[in-house]
Amino acid sequence: MMAATNGASMSTSANMTMEQKTARLLDFSIAEFDVALLDNLIATAYDNSSRDRSAANTALMRIQECPDLWTRADAILERSNNTQSRFFGLQVLDNAIRTRWKILPAEQREGIRNYVVGKVISMAGDDVSLKRDRFFIGKLNLTLVQILKQEWPHNWPTFISDLVGSSKTSELLCENNMHILKLLSEEVFDFSKDQMTTEKVKKMKESLNVEFSSIYHLCEFILERSTRPSLLSVTLQTLQRFLTWIPLGFIFQTQLVNILLNKYFQEPTFRNDTLECLTEIGSLSDLEPQYDLLFKQLFVGFMGQLERIFRPETDLRPAFENGSENDCVFIQRLALFFCGFFKSHIKLLEDKEHQPHLMKGLFYLVKISEVPDNEIFKICLEYWNLLAQDLYKNATEAKFSTGHGGVLNLAGGDGGMPGGGARSSARKYMYGPVLTGVRRVMIERMAKPEEVLIVEDENGDIVRETTKDTDVIAQYKTMRETLVFLTHLNCDDTENIMLAKLTLQVDGTQFSWNNLSTLSWAIGSISGSMSEEEEKRFLVTVIKDLLGLCEMKRGKDNKAVIASNIMYVVGQYPRFLRAHWKFLKTVVNKLFEFMHESHPGVQDMACDTFLKIAQKCKRKFVTMQHEENTPFIYELVEQLPSIISDLEPHQVQAFYEAVGCMLSDKGQGVTIDRSAMLSQLMALPNRSWRAIMDSANKSVESLMVPETIKEIIKILKSNNRVCNMVGSLFANQLQTFFLDMLNVYKVYSERISTAVVEQGEIATRLSLIRTMRSAKKEVLRLLSTFVEKSGPPEADPVAVAQGFIPPVLDPILGDYQRNIAGARDPEVLALFATIVQKLKSHVVNEVPRIMEAIFECTLQMITTNFEDFPEHRIKFFVFLRVCVSLICWSIFALVY
């Protein structure tokens, strides 16, 4: 009879339109819900080949939005033959519980509750159903937990006792009840923040605490007597969720730890779940001293059981790479256990009795750190960083407490804390063998620093890095800090490990791009952690070996990798470079060689490293050095055209910035004519500028050639970078092309305005117009930089206000005011904010004129809505702030 009914329904639905199907399913005047029609609609929605799929999905969304559809949920769940339909029905019921529960009558709430409980019991109590419908039962459990969040404990106070009672009637039902308890714990303690009120969460936690005794005894009963693997696994998982908050008596005054260690940890099936439970227990911290002995016993017992699985000296890398998924999970959870336990209780294990167990555990963690999995390594790294920091801090405090390193040594020979220095030395000595292993791991696995631009891609090719990996950069910073602490604790050990590994690279025994790079990054990371004499000896050996390796290896990729590592290392040791001029000169000349290397990334690194060295060692280049006839900057500027001949524009700009940084030094011993040197440095861009201006004098149309505009942009950017470095000295250079630059700005402004008048706002999107706007922006940025850096003696504020500002006002302010909103540059606002802020009273008379040109037109742009022109908004309010500050300052000056 049912088959005939379904067949008739299917035949009818085949002749119905999608609109008719939707209307029928939403017609609540029909007593019996057409489940077969819903099955048909959902089957269509999930059929990738159906032409009606999109329409069916739209219909389903419309049906699901019906507020009373939940009344049909039982019919769908009971009579549907389609798995997706049953999930759909459960989703409808779940939505009603989440959103409509409080407004439903009490009898309807009770009806839903009883139905869901009955459905859970009927499906979970049958072994075949439990296996076949595992995912559906899991969703059903979540629905029950949603009801619990609404009803328990106030309207359903017997829930826990009912659950525990039913668990003892059937292992199948007990297994599902454990899943429900696990979900409940997660909902209350982990995911409750944004779903329930604080008062509600508090009551649920209190109820769980009060009734946990019965839950615990159920778990204990299962762990002691059950032989069903799936039930035991879910019980361990449920117990793990509760261990973070249950009263400590259930952990330490019962047989729980003993059962976990001696019964389940040795069983491969339950090992990972057991280890999670032990990790939660071992990570408990800030407890009363009475529990210290119990934690010691836990650790000793754990180490004894772990040694039966594998020894501390076991190489875990092959096991991890070739093992099962469970083996990999076990190693990860082992890392979590050791790190959690050591963070909370390592001081307890430093006594003489427990030291051997502590050392063994740390050696296990060293071996785990070697596993080729970055997530596991980051777990270990966090702890190694804490340990190294703690030992370093301990050693430093002991050093000062004993009077060593103090200027007057007022504390006497032994310092303020009796035996403090001795205890610190003993502690450092105790950890010594472990720290050697940690140093080796840190050096072998050092993450890539931000400065390194040469990377090996997934195909094994050496390429230039295109995007920054922020995770790797953060990991490098943590590893660098850890290795610096470790080097301070034992400098010789770090040096010996690094030099031994470098020897294996040079003789080819272990040469690879990755091995050489990680070693070089590690060498660069410990800059400043050695004494000057140690650093000299170490770095000379390193650079000598790396340069020799570069000469010895053949192939562009090999040389690119070695070159990038040399550049990174030398850039990290400015103290050594400042102290050894000949070495510094050799390094810089080598960088100039690398600037001609065509391999991707090498030139960028060479320029970046040169800039870094110029910033840290600038005085060495502008003062007379031993056995030199002139300061090196003379030689550098003279050779500049050939040095930068193969560089890209952005690299040329970095080079100019580096030389500008050298010229910014005007301290003791600097005798060069900085103004003349600046003129010589800018000779090349000045010649290019003069050639462009000569062509423009003959025909202004030459300025409209795209290549010419791009050349102007390059020249302005180079000038900007130099101006930012040399500051007020740049006034002499700016005077050579200042008026020409303003004329170029004016020409481009007029052309852009004409194009906008003729073609409308779309003209601002044309390639040529956008290029001209870029040139205008570079003019504005250069002027902003110059004003910001101006100052006596070369660019006194009065001279700047009188000589540079008046010619700027007409072309820039007039253009900004006349143009359409889309063609106005926010850099104009930034420029005048800088002028007002820097020159203050010297331009106070010009402020009304500036405000007249800027205020009203910008206000109209930003008040249309709150989304358009974000840059203009920010810079406009910055401009207003400095204007208000100037006016207040002027009034204050007049009054007082």
Coordinates of C-alpha atoms in Angstrom, one line a residue, residues 376-701:
I376 CA 55.0 19.6 15.9
F377 CA 58.2 21.6 15.7
K378 CA 56.3 24.8 16.7
I379 CA 54.9 23.1 19.7
C380 CA 58.4 22.1 20.8
L381 CA 59.9 25.5 19.8
E382 CA 57.5 27.4 22.2
Y383 CA 58.8 25.4 25.1
W384 CA 62.5 25.5 24.1
N385 CA 62.1 29.3 23.9
L386 CA 60.7 29.4 27.5
L387 CA 63.4 27.1 28.9
A388 CA 66.3 29.0 27.2
Q389 CA 64.8 32.3 28.3
D390 CA 64.4 31.0 31.9
L391 CA 67.9 29.7 32.1
Y392 CA 69.4 32.9 30.6
K393 CA 67.4 35.0 33.0
N394 CA 68.5 32.8 35.9
A395 CA 72.1 33.0 34.9
T396 CA 72.0 36.8 34.4
E397 CA 70.3 37.4 37.8
A398 CA 72.9 35.1 39.5
K399 CA 75.7 37.0 37.8
F400 CA 74.6 40.3 39.1
S401 CA 73.6 38.9 42.5
T402 CA 77.2 37.7 43.0
G403 CA 78.6 41.1 42.1
H404 CA 80.1 40.1 38.7
G405 CA 79.5 42.6 36.0
G406 CA 78.7 45.4 38.5
V407 CA 80.7 48.6 38.5
L408 CA 81.6 48.7 42.2
N409 CA 80.8 45.1 43.3
L410 CA 79.2 46.5 46.5
A411 CA 77.7 43.1 47.4
G412 CA 81.1 41.6 47.9
G413 CA 82.4 38.3 46.6
D414 CA 79.4 36.1 47.1
G415 CA 76.6 38.6 46.5
G416 CA 73.3 39.0 48.1
M417 CA 71.9 35.4 47.7
P418 CA 73.9 32.7 49.3
G419 CA 74.8 30.0 46.8
G420 CA 72.8 31.8 44.1
G421 CA 75.6 31.8 41.5
A422 CA 76.5 28.2 42.3
R423 CA 72.9 27.1 42.0
S424 CA 72.6 28.9 38.6
S425 CA 75.8 27.3 37.3
A426 CA 74.7 23.9 38.5
R427 CA 71.4 24.3 36.8
K428 CA 72.9 25.4 33.6
Y429 CA 75.4 22.5 33.7
M430 CA 72.6 20.1 34.4
Y431 CA 70.8 21.1 31.2
G432 CA 74.0 21.4 29.2
P433 CA 73.7 18.1 27.2
V434 CA 70.1 18.7 26.4
L435 CA 70.8 22.3 25.3
T436 CA 73.5 21.0 22.9
G437 CA 70.8 18.9 21.2
V438 CA 68.4 21.9 21.1
R439 CA 71.1 24.1 19.5
R440 CA 71.6 21.5 16.8
V441 CA 67.9 21.3 16.1
M442 CA 67.5 25.1 16.0
I443 CA 70.4 25.4 13.6
E444 CA 69.2 22.6 11.3
R445 CA 65.7 23.9 11.2
M446 CA 66.2 27.7 11.2
A447 CA 63.3 29.4 9.5
K448 CA 63.9 31.9 6.6
P449 CA 64.4 35.5 7.7
E450 CA 62.4 38.3 6.1
E451 CA 65.5 39.7 4.4
V452 CA 66.2 36.6 2.3
L453 CA 64.6 36.9 -1.1
I454 CA 66.0 33.7 -2.8
V455 CA 63.9 30.6 -2.2
E456 CA 63.6 27.1 -3.5
D457 CA 60.2 26.5 -5.1
E458 CA 58.1 23.2 -5.1
N459 CA 59.9 22.1 -8.3
G460 CA 63.4 22.5 -6.7
D461 CA 64.2 25.6 -8.7
I462 CA 65.8 28.7 -7.1
V463 CA 63.5 31.7 -7.6
R464 CA 62.8 35.1 -6.2
E465 CA 60.3 35.2 -3.4
T466 CA 57.1 37.0 -4.5
T467 CA 55.1 37.2 -1.3
K468 CA 56.1 37.3 2.4
D469 CA 55.1 34.3 4.6
T470 CA 54.2 36.0 7.9
D471 CA 54.0 32.6 9.7
V472 CA 57.6 31.8 8.7
I473 CA 58.8 35.3 9.6
A474 CA 57.2 35.0 13.1
Q475 CA 58.7 31.5 13.5
Y476 CA 62.1 32.9 12.6
K477 CA 61.9 35.6 15.2
T478 CA 61.1 33.0 17.9
M479 CA 63.9 30.7 16.7
R480 CA 66.4 33.6 16.6
E481 CA 65.5 34.7 20.1
T482 CA 65.9 31.1 21.4
L483 CA 69.2 30.6 19.7
V484 CA 70.5 33.9 21.0
F485 CA 69.6 32.8 24.6
L486 CA 71.3 29.4 23.9
T487 CA 74.4 31.1 22.6
H488 CA 74.6 33.4 25.7
L489 CA 74.4 30.2 27.8
N490 CA 77.3 28.5 26.0
C491 CA 78.9 30.4 23.1
D492 CA 81.6 27.8 22.4
D493 CA 79.0 25.0 21.9
T494 CA 77.0 27.1 19.4
E495 CA 80.1 28.0 17.5
N496 CA 81.5 24.5 17.4
I497 CA 78.2 23.1 16.1
M498 CA 77.9 25.8 13.4
L499 CA 81.5 25.5 12.2
A500 CA 81.3 21.6 12.1
K501 CA 78.2 21.9 9.9
L502 CA 79.9 24.5 7.7
T503 CA 82.8 22.2 7.2
L504 CA 80.4 19.5 6.0
Q505 CA 79.0 22.0 3.5
V506 CA 82.4 23.0 2.2
D507 CA 83.7 19.5 1.7
G508 CA 80.4 18.5 0.0
T509 CA 79.5 15.7 2.5
Q510 CA 76.1 17.3 3.4
F511 CA 75.9 20.1 0.8
S512 CA 72.4 21.1 -0.2
W513 CA 70.7 24.4 -0.8
N514 CA 68.4 23.9 2.3
N515 CA 71.3 22.8 4.6
L516 CA 73.5 25.7 3.6
S517 CA 70.6 28.2 3.9
T518 CA 69.4 27.1 7.3
L519 CA 72.9 27.1 8.6
S520 CA 73.6 30.6 7.2
W521 CA 70.3 31.9 8.7
A522 CA 71.2 30.5 12.0
I523 CA 74.7 32.1 11.8
G524 CA 73.2 35.5 11.0
S525 CA 70.6 35.2 13.8
I526 CA 73.1 35.1 16.7
S527 CA 74.7 38.5 15.8
G528 CA 75.6 40.3 19.0
S529 CA 75.5 37.3 21.3
M530 CA 79.3 36.8 21.3
S531 CA 82.1 39.0 22.6
E532 CA 83.7 41.2 19.9
E533 CA 86.8 39.0 19.8
E534 CA 84.8 35.8 19.5
E535 CA 82.6 37.3 16.9
K536 CA 85.7 38.3 14.8
R537 CA 87.3 34.9 14.9
F538 CA 84.0 33.2 14.1
L539 CA 82.8 35.5 11.3
V540 CA 86.2 35.5 9.5
T541 CA 86.1 31.7 9.3
V542 CA 82.4 31.7 8.2
I543 CA 82.8 34.3 5.4
K544 CA 86.1 32.8 4.2
D545 CA 84.5 29.4 3.8
L546 CA 81.4 30.8 2.2
L547 CA 83.4 32.8 -0.4
G548 CA 85.5 29.8 -1.1
L549 CA 82.4 27.7 -1.6
C550 CA 81.0 30.3 -4.0
E551 CA 84.2 30.1 -6.1
M552 CA 84.3 26.3 -6.0
K553 CA 80.6 25.6 -6.9
R554 CA 79.5 25.7 -10.5
G555 CA 76.1 26.6 -11.8
K556 CA 74.0 29.7 -11.5
D557 CA 71.6 28.3 -9.0
N558 CA 74.4 27.2 -6.7
K559 CA 76.1 30.6 -6.9
A560 CA 72.8 32.4 -6.3
V561 CA 72.0 30.4 -3.1
I562 CA 75.6 30.9 -1.8
A563 CA 75.6 34.6 -2.7
S564 CA 72.2 35.2 -0.9
N565 CA 73.6 33.5 2.2
I566 CA 76.8 35.5 2.1
M567 CA 74.8 38.7 1.8
Y568 CA 72.5 37.8 4.6
V569 CA 75.3 36.9 7.0
V570 CA 77.4 40.0 6.4
G571 CA 74.4 42.2 6.8
Q572 CA 73.7 40.8 10.2
Y573 CA 77.1 41.7 11.7
P574 CA 77.6 45.5 11.5
R575 CA 79.7 45.6 14.7
F576 CA 82.3 43.4 13.1
L577 CA 82.2 45.4 9.8
R578 CA 82.7 48.7 11.6
A579 CA 85.7 47.3 13.3
H580 CA 87.4 45.9 10.2
W581 CA 87.5 48.3 7.3
K582 CA 89.3 46.1 4.8
F583 CA 86.8 43.3 5.4
L584 CA 84.0 45.8 5.0
K585 CA 85.4 47.2 1.8
T586 CA 85.8 43.6 0.4
V587 CA 82.2 42.8 1.3
V588 CA 80.9 46.0 -0.4
N589 CA 82.8 45.3 -3.5
K590 CA 81.5 41.8 -3.6
L591 CA 77.9 43.2 -3.3
F592 CA 78.7 45.4 -6.3
E593 CA 79.6 42.2 -8.2
F594 CA 76.3 40.6 -7.2
M595 CA 74.5 43.7 -8.5
H596 CA 75.4 42.5 -12.0
E597 CA 74.1 39.0 -11.4
S598 CA 71.0 38.3 -13.5
H599 CA 69.6 35.5 -11.3
P600 CA 66.2 36.5 -9.9
G601 CA 66.5 37.9 -6.4
V602 CA 70.3 38.3 -6.2
Q603 CA 70.3 41.9 -7.2
D604 CA 67.5 42.8 -4.8
M605 CA 69.3 41.2 -1.9
A606 CA 72.6 42.9 -2.9
C607 CA 70.9 46.3 -2.9
D608 CA 69.0 45.6 0.3
T609 CA 72.2 44.4 2.0
F610 CA 74.1 47.4 0.8
L611 CA 71.4 49.7 2.2
K612 CA 71.5 47.9 5.5
I613 CA 75.3 48.2 5.7
A614 CA 75.2 51.8 4.8
Q615 CA 72.7 52.5 7.6
K616 CA 74.8 50.7 10.2
C617 CA 78.3 51.6 9.0
K618 CA 77.8 55.0 7.2
R619 CA 80.7 56.8 8.9
K620 CA 83.2 54.3 7.6
F621 CA 82.5 55.4 4.0
V622 CA 82.8 59.2 4.6
T623 CA 85.9 59.3 6.7
M624 CA 89.5 58.5 5.9
Q625 CA 90.4 54.9 6.6
H626 CA 93.8 53.3 7.3
E627 CA 95.9 52.9 4.1
E628 CA 93.3 54.8 2.0
N629 CA 94.0 58.0 0.0
T630 CA 90.4 59.3 0.1
P631 CA 87.2 58.3 1.8
F632 CA 85.5 55.4 0.0
I633 CA 82.5 57.4 -1.0
Y634 CA 84.6 59.2 -3.6
E635 CA 85.5 55.9 -5.3
L636 CA 81.9 54.7 -5.0
V637 CA 80.3 57.8 -6.6
E638 CA 82.9 57.8 -9.4
Q639 CA 82.1 54.2 -10.2
L640 CA 78.3 54.6 -9.7
P641 CA 77.3 54.5 -13.4
S642 CA 78.9 51.2 -13.9
I643 CA 77.8 49.7 -10.6
I644 CA 74.1 50.4 -11.3
S645 CA 74.2 49.7 -15.0
D646 CA 72.3 46.4 -14.7
L647 CA 69.9 47.3 -11.9
E648 CA 66.1 47.7 -12.2
P649 CA 64.7 51.2 -11.3
H650 CA 63.6 50.2 -7.8
Q651 CA 67.0 48.7 -7.1
V652 CA 68.7 51.9 -8.4
Q653 CA 66.5 53.9 -6.0
A654 CA 67.6 51.7 -3.1
F655 CA 71.2 52.2 -4.1
Y656 CA 70.8 56.0 -4.1
E657 CA 69.1 55.8 -0.7
A658 CA 72.1 53.9 0.6
V659 CA 74.6 56.5 -0.6
G660 CA 72.3 59.3 0.7
C661 CA 72.4 57.6 4.1
M662 CA 76.2 57.9 4.0
L663 CA 76.0 61.6 3.2
S664 CA 73.7 62.1 6.1
D665 CA 76.5 61.6 8.5
K666 CA 78.0 65.0 9.5
G667 CA 79.6 63.9 12.8
Q668 CA 83.1 64.0 14.1
G669 CA 85.8 63.1 11.5
V670 CA 83.6 63.8 8.5
T671 CA 85.6 66.2 6.4
I672 CA 84.2 65.7 2.9
D673 CA 82.3 68.5 1.1
R674 CA 78.9 67.0 1.5
S675 CA 77.2 69.5 -0.9
A676 CA 79.7 68.8 -3.7
M677 CA 79.4 65.1 -3.2
L678 CA 75.6 65.2 -3.3
S679 CA 75.9 67.1 -6.6
Q680 CA 78.2 64.5 -8.0
L681 CA 76.0 61.7 -6.8
M682 CA 72.9 63.2 -8.6
A683 CA 74.8 64.0 -11.8
L684 CA 73.3 61.0 -13.7
P685 CA 69.6 61.7 -12.9
N686 CA 70.3 65.4 -13.4
R687 CA 71.6 64.8 -16.9
S688 CA 68.6 62.7 -17.7
W689 CA 66.3 65.5 -16.4
R690 CA 68.1 68.2 -18.3
A691 CA 67.8 66.1 -21.6
I692 CA 64.0 65.8 -21.0
M693 CA 63.6 69.5 -20.3
D694 CA 65.6 70.4 -23.4
S695 CA 63.3 68.3 -25.5
A696 CA 60.3 69.9 -23.8
N697 CA 61.5 73.4 -24.6
K698 CA 61.5 72.4 -28.2
S699 CA 58.1 70.6 -28.0
V700 CA 56.0 70.2 -24.9
E701 CA 54.4 67.1 -26.6

